[in-house]
Coordinates of C-alpha atoms in Angstrom, one line a residue:
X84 CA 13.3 -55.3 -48.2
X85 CA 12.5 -54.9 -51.5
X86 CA 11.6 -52.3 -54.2
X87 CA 7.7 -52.1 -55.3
X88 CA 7.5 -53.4 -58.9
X89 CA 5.6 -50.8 -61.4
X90 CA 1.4 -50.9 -62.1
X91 CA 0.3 -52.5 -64.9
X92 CA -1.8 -50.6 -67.2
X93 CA -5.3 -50.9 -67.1
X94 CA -6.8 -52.9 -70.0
X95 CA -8.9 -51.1 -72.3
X96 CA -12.3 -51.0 -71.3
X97 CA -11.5 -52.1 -67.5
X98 CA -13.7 -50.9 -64.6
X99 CA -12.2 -49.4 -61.2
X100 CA -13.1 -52.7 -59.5
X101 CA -12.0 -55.0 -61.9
X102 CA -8.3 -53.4 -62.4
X103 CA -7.6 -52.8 -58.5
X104 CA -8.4 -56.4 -58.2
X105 CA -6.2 -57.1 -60.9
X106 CA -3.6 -54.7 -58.8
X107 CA -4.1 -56.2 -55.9
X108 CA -2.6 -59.8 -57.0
X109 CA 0.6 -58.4 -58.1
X110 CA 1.3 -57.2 -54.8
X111 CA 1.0 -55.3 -52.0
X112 CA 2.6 -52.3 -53.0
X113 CA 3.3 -50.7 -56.8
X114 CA 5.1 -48.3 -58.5
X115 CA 3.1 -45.7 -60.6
X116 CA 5.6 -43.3 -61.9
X117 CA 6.9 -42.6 -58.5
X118 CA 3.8 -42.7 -56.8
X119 CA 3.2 -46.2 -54.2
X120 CA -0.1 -47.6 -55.1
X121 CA -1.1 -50.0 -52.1
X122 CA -4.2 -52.1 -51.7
X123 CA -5.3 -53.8 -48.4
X124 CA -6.8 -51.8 -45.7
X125 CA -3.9 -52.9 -43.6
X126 CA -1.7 -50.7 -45.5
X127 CA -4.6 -47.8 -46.1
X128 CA -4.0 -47.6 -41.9
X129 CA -0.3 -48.0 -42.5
X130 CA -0.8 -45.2 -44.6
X131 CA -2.3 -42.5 -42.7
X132 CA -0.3 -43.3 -39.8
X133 CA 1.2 -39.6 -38.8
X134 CA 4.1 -41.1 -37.5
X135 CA 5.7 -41.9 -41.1
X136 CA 3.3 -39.9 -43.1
X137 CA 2.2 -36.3 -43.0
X138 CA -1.0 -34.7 -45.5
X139 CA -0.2 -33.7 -49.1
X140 CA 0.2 -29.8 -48.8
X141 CA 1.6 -27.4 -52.3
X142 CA 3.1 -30.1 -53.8
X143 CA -0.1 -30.5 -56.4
X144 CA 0.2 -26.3 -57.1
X145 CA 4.0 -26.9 -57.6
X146 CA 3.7 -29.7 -60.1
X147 CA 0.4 -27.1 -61.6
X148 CA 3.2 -24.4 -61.6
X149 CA 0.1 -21.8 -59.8
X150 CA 1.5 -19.6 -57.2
X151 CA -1.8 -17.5 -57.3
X152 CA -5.3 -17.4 -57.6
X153 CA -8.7 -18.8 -56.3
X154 CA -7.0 -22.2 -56.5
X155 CA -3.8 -21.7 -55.2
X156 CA -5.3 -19.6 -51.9
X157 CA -7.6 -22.5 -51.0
X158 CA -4.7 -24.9 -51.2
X159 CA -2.6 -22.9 -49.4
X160 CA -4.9 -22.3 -46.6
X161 CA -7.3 -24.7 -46.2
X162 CA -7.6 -27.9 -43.3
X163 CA -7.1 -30.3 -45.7
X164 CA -3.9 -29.7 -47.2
X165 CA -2.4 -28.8 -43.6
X166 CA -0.4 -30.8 -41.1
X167 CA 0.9 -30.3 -37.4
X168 CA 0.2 -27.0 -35.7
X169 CA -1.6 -25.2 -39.2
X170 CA -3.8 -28.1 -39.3
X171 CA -4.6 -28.1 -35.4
X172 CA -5.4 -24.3 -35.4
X173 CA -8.0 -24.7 -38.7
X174 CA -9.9 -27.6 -37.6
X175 CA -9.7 -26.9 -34.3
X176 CA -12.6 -24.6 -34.2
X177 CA -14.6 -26.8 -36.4
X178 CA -14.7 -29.9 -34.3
X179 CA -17.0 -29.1 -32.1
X180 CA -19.8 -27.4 -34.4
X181 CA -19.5 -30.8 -36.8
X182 CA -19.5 -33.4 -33.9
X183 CA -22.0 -36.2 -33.8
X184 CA -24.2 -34.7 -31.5
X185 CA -24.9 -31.2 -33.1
X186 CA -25.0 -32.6 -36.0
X187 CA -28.0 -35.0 -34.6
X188 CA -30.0 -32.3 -33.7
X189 CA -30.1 -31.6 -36.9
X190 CA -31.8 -34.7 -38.8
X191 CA -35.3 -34.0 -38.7
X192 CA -34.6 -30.4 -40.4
X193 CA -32.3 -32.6 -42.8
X194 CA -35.1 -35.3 -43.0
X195 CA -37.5 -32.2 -44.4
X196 CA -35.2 -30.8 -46.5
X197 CA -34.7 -34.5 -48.1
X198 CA -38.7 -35.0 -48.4
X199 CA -38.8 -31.3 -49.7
X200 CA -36.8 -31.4 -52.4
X201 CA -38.2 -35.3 -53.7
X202 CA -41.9 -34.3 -53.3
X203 CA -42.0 -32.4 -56.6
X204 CA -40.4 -35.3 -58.6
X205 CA -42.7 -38.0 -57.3
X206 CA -44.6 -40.0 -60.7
X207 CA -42.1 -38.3 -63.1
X208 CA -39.1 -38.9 -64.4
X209 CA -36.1 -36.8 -63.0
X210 CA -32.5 -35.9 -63.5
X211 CA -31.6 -37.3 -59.9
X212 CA -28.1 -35.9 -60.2
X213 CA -28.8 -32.6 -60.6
X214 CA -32.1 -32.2 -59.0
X215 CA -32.1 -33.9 -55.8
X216 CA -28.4 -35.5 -54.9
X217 CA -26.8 -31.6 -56.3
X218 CA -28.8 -29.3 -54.4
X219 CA -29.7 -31.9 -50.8
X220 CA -25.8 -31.3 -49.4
X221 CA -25.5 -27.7 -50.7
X222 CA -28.8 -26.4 -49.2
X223 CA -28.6 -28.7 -46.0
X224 CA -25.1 -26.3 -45.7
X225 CA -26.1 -23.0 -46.7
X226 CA -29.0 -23.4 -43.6
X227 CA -26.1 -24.5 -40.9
X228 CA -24.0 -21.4 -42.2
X229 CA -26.8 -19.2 -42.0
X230 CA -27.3 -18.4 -46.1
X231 CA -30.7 -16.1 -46.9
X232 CA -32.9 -18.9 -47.9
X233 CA -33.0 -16.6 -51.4
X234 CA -29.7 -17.2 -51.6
X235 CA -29.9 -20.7 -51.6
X236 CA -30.1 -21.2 -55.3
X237 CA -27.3 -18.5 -56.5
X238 CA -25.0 -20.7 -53.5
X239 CA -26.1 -24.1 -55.1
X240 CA -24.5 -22.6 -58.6
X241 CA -21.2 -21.1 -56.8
X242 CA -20.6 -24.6 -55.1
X243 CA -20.7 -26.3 -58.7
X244 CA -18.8 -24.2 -59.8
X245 CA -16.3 -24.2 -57.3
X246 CA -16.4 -27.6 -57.3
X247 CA -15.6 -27.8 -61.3
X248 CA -12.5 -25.5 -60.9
X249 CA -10.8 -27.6 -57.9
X250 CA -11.6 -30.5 -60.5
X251 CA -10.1 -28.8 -63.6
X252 CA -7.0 -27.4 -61.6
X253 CA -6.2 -25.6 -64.8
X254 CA -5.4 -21.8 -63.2
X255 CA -7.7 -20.0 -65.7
X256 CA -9.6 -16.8 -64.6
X257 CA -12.9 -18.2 -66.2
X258 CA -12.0 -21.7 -64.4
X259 CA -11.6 -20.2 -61.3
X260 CA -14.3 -17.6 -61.4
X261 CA -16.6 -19.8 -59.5
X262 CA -14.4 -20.4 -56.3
X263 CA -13.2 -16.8 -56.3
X264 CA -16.7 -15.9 -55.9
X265 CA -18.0 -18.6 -53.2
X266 CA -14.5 -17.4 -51.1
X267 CA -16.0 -14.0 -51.9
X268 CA -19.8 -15.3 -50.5
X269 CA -18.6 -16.6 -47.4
X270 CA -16.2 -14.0 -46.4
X271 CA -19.1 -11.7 -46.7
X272 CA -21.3 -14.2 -44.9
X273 CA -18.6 -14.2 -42.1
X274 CA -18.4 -10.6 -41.4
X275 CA -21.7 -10.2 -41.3
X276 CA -22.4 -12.8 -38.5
X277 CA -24.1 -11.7 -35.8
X278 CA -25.2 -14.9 -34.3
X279 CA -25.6 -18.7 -34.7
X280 CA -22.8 -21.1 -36.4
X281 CA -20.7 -18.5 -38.6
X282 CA -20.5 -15.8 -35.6
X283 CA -19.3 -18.8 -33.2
X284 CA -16.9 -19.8 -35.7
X285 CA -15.4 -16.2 -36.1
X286 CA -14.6 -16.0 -32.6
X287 CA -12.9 -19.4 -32.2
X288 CA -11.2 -18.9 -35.2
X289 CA -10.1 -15.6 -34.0
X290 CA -9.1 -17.1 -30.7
X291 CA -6.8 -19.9 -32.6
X292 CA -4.8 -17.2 -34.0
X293 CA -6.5 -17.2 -37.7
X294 CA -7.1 -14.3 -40.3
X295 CA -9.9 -13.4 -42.2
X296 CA -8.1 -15.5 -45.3
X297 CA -7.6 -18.2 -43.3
X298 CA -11.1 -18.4 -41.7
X299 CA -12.6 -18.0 -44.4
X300 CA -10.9 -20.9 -46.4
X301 CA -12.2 -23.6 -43.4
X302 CA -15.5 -22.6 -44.4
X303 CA -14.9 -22.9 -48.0
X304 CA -13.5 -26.3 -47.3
X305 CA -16.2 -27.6 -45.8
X306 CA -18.7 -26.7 -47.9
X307 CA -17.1 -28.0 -51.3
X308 CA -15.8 -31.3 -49.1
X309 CA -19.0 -32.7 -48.4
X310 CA -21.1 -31.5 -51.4
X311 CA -19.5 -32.9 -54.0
X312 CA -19.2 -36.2 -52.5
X313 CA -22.3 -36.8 -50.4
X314 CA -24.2 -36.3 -54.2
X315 CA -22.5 -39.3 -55.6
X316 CA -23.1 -41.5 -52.5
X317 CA -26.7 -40.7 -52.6
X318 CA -26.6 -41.7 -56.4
X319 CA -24.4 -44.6 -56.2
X320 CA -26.6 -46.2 -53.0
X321 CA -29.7 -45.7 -54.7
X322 CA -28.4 -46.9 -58.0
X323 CA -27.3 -50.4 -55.8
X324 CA -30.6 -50.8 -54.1
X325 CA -33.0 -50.6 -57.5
X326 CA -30.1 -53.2 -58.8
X327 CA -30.6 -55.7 -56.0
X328 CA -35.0 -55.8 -55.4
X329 CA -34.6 -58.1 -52.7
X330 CA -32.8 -55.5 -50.7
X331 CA -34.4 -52.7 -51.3
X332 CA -37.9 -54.5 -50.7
X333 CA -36.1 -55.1 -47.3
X334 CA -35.0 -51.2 -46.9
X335 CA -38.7 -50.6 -47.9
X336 CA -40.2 -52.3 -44.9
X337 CA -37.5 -51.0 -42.2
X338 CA -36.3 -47.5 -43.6
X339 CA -35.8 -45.9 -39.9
X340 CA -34.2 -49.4 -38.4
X341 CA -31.9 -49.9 -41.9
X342 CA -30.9 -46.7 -43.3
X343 CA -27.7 -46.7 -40.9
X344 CA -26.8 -49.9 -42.5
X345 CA -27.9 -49.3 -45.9
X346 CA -25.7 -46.1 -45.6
X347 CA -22.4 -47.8 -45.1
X348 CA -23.2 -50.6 -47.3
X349 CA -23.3 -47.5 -50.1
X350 CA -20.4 -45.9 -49.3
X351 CA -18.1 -49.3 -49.1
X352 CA -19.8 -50.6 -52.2
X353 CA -18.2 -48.1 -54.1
X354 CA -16.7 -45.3 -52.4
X355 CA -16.6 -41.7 -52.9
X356 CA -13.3 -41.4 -52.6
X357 CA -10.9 -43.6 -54.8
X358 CA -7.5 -42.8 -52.4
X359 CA -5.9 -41.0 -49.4
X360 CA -3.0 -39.5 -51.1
X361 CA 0.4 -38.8 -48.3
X362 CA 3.7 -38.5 -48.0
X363 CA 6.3 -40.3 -46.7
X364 CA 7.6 -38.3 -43.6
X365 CA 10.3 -41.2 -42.5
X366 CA 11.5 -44.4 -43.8
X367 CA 9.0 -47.4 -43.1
X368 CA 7.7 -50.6 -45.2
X369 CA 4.7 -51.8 -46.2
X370 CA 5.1 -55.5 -46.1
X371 CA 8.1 -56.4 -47.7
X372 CA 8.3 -53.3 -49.7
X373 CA 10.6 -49.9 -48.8
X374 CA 9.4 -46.7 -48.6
X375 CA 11.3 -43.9 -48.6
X376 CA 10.7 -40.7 -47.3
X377 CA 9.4 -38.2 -49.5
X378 CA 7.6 -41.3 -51.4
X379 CA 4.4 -40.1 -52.4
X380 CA 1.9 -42.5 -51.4
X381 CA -1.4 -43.6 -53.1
X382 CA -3.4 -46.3 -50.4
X383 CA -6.4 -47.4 -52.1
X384 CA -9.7 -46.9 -50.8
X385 CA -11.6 -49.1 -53.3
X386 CA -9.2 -51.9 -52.5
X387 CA -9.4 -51.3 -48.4
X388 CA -13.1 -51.5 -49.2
X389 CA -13.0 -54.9 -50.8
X390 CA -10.1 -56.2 -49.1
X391 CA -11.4 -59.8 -48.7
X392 CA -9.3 -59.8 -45.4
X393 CA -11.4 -57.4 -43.5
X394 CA -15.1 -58.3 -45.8
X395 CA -16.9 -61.5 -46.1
X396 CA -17.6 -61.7 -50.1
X397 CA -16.4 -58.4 -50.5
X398 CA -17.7 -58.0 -54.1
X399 CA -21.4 -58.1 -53.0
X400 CA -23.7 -55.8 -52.1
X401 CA -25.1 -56.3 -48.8
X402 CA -27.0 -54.1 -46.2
X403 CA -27.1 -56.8 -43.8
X404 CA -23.2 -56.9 -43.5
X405 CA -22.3 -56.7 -40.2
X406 CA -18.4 -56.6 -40.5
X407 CA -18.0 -53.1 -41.2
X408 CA -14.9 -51.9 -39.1
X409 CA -15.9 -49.4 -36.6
X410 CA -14.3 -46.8 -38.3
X411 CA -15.3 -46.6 -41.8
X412 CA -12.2 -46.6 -44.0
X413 CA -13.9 -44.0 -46.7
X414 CA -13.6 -41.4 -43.9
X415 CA -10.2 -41.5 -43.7
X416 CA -8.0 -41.9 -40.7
X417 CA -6.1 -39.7 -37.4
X418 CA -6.1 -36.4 -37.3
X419 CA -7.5 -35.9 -40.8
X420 CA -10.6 -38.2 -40.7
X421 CA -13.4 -36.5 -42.4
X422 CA -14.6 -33.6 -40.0
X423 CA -17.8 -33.4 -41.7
X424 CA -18.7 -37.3 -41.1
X425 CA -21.6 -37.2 -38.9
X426 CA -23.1 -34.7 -41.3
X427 CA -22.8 -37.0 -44.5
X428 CA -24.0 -40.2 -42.6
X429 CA -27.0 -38.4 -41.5
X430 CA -28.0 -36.6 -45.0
X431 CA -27.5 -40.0 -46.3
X432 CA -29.3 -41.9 -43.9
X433 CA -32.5 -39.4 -44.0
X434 CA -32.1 -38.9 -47.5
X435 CA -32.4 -42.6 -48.2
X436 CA -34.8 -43.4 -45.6
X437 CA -37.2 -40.6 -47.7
X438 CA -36.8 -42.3 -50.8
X439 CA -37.8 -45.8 -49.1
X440 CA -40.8 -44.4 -47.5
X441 CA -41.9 -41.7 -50.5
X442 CA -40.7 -43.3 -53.5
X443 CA -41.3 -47.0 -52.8
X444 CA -41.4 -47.7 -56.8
X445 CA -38.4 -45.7 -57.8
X446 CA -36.6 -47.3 -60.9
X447 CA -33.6 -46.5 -62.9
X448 CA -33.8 -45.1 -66.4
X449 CA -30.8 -45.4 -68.8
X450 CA -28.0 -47.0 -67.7
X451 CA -27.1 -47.3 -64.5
X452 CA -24.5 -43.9 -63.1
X453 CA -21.2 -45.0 -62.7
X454 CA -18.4 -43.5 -60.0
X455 CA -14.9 -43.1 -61.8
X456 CA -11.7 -42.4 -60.6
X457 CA -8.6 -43.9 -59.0
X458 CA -7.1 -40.9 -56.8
X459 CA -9.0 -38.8 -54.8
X460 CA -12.7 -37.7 -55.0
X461 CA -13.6 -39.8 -57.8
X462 CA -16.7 -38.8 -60.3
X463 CA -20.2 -39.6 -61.4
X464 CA -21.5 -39.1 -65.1
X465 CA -25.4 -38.6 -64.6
X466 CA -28.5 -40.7 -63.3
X467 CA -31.8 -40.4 -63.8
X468 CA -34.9 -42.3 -62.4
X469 CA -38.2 -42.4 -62.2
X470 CA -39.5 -41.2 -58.6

């Protein structure tokens, strides 16, 4: 066995592509100031395999030094930074409500809400971002958890908000303001329930042993967890199509038999999410590389996407790929896999499928929008178009 040799630094001006690539030839596993970078989607799997690894929980609001807060709370209580029995008692009483087929019988209401919201921008230009890929995920959301449809708007601005303090991660009362106030929403939301989604969750939550706080955070979670990224896949896919004519002439003519595909081309292209960060629960190797436990592990996501063992011609775009595994890797893996994945295929799918059928024309204006980031949710600058 040996020790993983330390990450280059990236060369100024290098995209996220280009230096995993570069990353990738170095080895299968490197050292970023105690953090193991890996690349393949062999070793994403390796990974995320709860035998050796367990979910990053506090150890983000230790190194922050927060004990407190907005911040801290949803950390500290939220699905996604649990493991074992806390983890199996939040999402348990999720599952069900966000498996594929409830969330099926919800496309055609996602399909209107899709054509609803690009209608107005049709034969104009349009701030895509922050017109239609913002406000599609957040409103598709606020209907499943029952928000007054006046509401919608004022919940739209909390979930930015929200979204801006868990980016920031600075502590600050005017950071956090936003997230203190969605927890605030929901909570209210919650109590209130007296039927539908929110009032089934109450009592399986209170039937898996959870408290108000606790409850309340799942929701919070869910919300902010597919927001934030479903706007940057809709953004990024439609971004690729306009850039390859040929394909998106071929989306044009089959948008219900193709959006599936032209989904998950999207999303491996140039994922959402840039890595699964875990931890080390045991000693294991990746290759010929050590791990120790309590190693904090970084498995690329943009490399398992373009892992040329697993993709034919990985860096090309191509909705007619049929070798995506049949789990998709930006979803994660085990026990934590995405729980809202059915419900950010389909308000892709519909989404895109509206654009091919409405907005036949569309084209890009400015630069193209670009997704940065190495760890985590990554980000997306702006984009705007021409409907």
């Amino acid at each position: 066995m040996t020790h993983a040799p330390p990450m280059r630094k990236r060369p100024k001006g290098m995209g996220d592509h280009a230096y995993i690539e570069m990353l990738r030839a170095d080895g299968p596993a490197l050292d970023r100031n105690g953090f193991l970078w890996c690349f393949s989607h062999e070793h994403l799997l390796a990974c995320v395999d709860p035998t050796v690894t367990r979910q990053v929980e506090l150890e983000k609001m230790a190194a922050l030094g927060l004990t407190s807060g907005p911040v801290y709370a949803y950390f500290a209580n939220a699905l996604l930074f649990a493991n074992g029995a806390a983890h199996a008692r939040r999402r348990g009483p999720l599952a069900r409500a966000f498996a594929f087929p409830a969330m099926a019988a919800l496309r055609p209401a996602i399909r209107q809400a899709a054509e609803a919201l690009i209608r107005p921008h049709l034969g104009r230009e349009t701030d895509f971002l922050d017109e239609i890929a913002g406000p599609l995920p957040a409103r598709i959301v606020a209907g499943i958890i029952g928000a007054p449809e006046g509401d919608i708007p004022y919940f739209s601005g909390l979930v930015y908000d929200a979204m801006k303090a868990l980016s920031r991660l600075s502590g600050a009362p005017e950071d956090e303001a936003g997230l203190g106030e969605l927890t605030r929403y929901v909570g209210d939301l919650l109590a209130a329930a007296k039927g539908g989604f929110l009032a089934e969750y109450a009592v399986a939550a209170e039937a898996a042993g959870m408290d108000v706080v606790e409850a309340r955070a799942q929701i919070v979670a869910v919300i902010l967890a597919g927001s934030d990224t479903t706007r940057m896949a809709l953004c990024s896919t439609l971004a690729q199509l306009i850039a390859h004519p040929d394909q998106w002439a071929d989306f044009r003519a089959d948008p219900e038999g193709m959006k599936a595909a032209v989904a998950a081309e999207g999303l491996r292209y140039d994922p959402v999410v840039g890595s699964l960060p875990r931890v080390a629960a045991a000693d294991f190797a990746l290759g010929d590389v050590a791990v120790s436990a309590g190693t904090v592990l970084a498995p690329s996501v943009i490399g398992a996407l373009r892992d040329p063992a697993v993709y034919a011609a990985p860096d090309r775009f191509d909705i007619q790929r049929e070798d995506h595994p049949r789990y998709h890797p930006v979803f994660g893996a085990g026990a934590h896999r995405c729980l809202g994945e059915a419900l950010a295929r389909i308000e892709l799918e519909e989404t895109l499928a509206a654009l091919a059928t409405l907005a036949p024309d569309a084209e890009l204006i400015g630069r193209p929008p670009e997704l940065r980031g190495l760890s985590a949710a990554r980000s997306i600058d702006r984009m705007e178009a021409r409907l």
